[in-house]
Coordinates of C-alpha atoms in Angstrom, one line a residue:
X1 CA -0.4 21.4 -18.0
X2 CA 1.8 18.4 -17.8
X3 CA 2.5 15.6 -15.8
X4 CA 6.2 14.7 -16.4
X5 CA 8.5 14.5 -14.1
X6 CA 11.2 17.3 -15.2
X7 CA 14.1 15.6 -14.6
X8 CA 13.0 12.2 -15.8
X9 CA 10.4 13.7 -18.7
X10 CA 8.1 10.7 -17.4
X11 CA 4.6 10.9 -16.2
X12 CA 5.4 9.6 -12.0
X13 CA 3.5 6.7 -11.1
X14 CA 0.2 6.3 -9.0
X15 CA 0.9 5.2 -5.5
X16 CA -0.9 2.6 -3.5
X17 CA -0.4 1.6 0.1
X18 CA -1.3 -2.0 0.7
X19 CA -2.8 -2.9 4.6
X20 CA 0.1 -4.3 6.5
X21 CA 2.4 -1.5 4.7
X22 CA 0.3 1.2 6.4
X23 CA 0.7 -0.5 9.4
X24 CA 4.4 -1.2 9.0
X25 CA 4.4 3.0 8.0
X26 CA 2.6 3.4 11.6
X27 CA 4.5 1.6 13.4
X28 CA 8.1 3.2 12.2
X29 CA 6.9 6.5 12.8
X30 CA 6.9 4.6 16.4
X31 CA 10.5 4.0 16.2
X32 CA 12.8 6.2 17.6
X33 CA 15.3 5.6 15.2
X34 CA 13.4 5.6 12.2
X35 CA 14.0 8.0 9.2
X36 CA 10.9 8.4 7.9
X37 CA 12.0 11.2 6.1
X38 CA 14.4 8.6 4.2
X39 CA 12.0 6.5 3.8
X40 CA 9.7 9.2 1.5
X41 CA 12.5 9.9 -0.1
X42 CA 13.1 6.8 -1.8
X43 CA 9.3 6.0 -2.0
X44 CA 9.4 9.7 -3.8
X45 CA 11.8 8.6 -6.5
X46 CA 10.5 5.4 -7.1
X47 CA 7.2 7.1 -7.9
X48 CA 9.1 9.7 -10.1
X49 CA 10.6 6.6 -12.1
X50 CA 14.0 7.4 -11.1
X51 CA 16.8 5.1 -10.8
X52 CA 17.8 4.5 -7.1
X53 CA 21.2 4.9 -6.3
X54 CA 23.8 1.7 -5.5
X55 CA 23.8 2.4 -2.1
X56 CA 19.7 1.7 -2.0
X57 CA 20.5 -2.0 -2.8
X58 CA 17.3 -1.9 -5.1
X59 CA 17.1 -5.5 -6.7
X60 CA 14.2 -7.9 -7.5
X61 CA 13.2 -10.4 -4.6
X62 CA 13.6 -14.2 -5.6
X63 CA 11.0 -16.8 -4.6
X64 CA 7.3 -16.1 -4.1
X65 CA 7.1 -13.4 -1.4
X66 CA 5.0 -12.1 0.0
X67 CA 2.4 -15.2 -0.9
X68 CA 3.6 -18.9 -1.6
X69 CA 0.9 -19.5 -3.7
X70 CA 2.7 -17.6 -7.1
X71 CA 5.5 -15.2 -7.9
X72 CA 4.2 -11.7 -6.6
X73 CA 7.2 -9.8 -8.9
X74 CA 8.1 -7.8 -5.7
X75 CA 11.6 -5.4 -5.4
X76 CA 13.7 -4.6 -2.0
X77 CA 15.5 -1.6 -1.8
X78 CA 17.6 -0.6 1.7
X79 CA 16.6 2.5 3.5
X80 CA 18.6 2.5 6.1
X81 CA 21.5 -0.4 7.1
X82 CA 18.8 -3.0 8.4
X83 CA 15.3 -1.2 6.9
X84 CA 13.9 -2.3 4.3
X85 CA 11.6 -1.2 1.4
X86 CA 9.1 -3.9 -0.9
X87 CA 7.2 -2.8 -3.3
X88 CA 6.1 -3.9 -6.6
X89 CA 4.7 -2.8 -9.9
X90 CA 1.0 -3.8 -10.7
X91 CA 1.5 -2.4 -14.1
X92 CA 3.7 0.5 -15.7
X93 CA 1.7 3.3 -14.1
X94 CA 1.2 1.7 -10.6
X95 CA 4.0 1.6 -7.6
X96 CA 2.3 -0.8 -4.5
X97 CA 4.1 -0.2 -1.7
X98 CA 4.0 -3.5 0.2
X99 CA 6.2 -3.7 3.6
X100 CA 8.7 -2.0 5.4
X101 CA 10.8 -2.8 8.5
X102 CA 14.0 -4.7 9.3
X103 CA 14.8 -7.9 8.0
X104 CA 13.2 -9.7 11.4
X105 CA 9.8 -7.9 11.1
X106 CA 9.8 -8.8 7.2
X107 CA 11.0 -12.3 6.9
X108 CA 11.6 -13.5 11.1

């Protein structure tokens, strides 16, 4: 049986929470006006290696964040208009899901 992703052909990617993302995860399912629903989506096709679409705003995040003691290679894609997605990629077969929230609760 395989593991590729049909429409990709590419195995998808383990997933890892990191602590304060399961937190942030908790406390949007809070949130009346989060879209968690959007949120799994593009957590989904970022596990199935697919390319996000423009309006996701996907693009690598300059400086050292989230530590300032070295370059942590992390990406930020949009979920909503002020939500945000960070992740990063450990190695090829590895998406670490790091934070989510608006742009107060990730960089206030």
């Amino acid at each position: 049986m395989s593991t590729k992703n049909k429409s990709s052909g590419l195995v998808p990617r383990s997933v890892s929470w990191v602590k304060q993302f399961k937190k942030d995860y908790k406390a949007a399912a809070k949130k009346a006006k989060a879209d968690l629903a959007a949120l799994q989506k593009v957590m989904q096709m970022i596990e199935r290696r697919e390319t996000l679409p423009p309006e996701f705003r996907d693009h690598p995040l300059t400086g050292r964040y989230p530590r300032r003691d070295g370059d942590t290679n992390c990406r930020e894609c949009h979920v909503g208009n002020d939500w945000l997605l960070i992740y990063r990629f450990p190695d090829d077969g590895t998406v670490e899901f790091v934070r989510t929230g608006t742009h107060s609760d990730l960089f206030g």
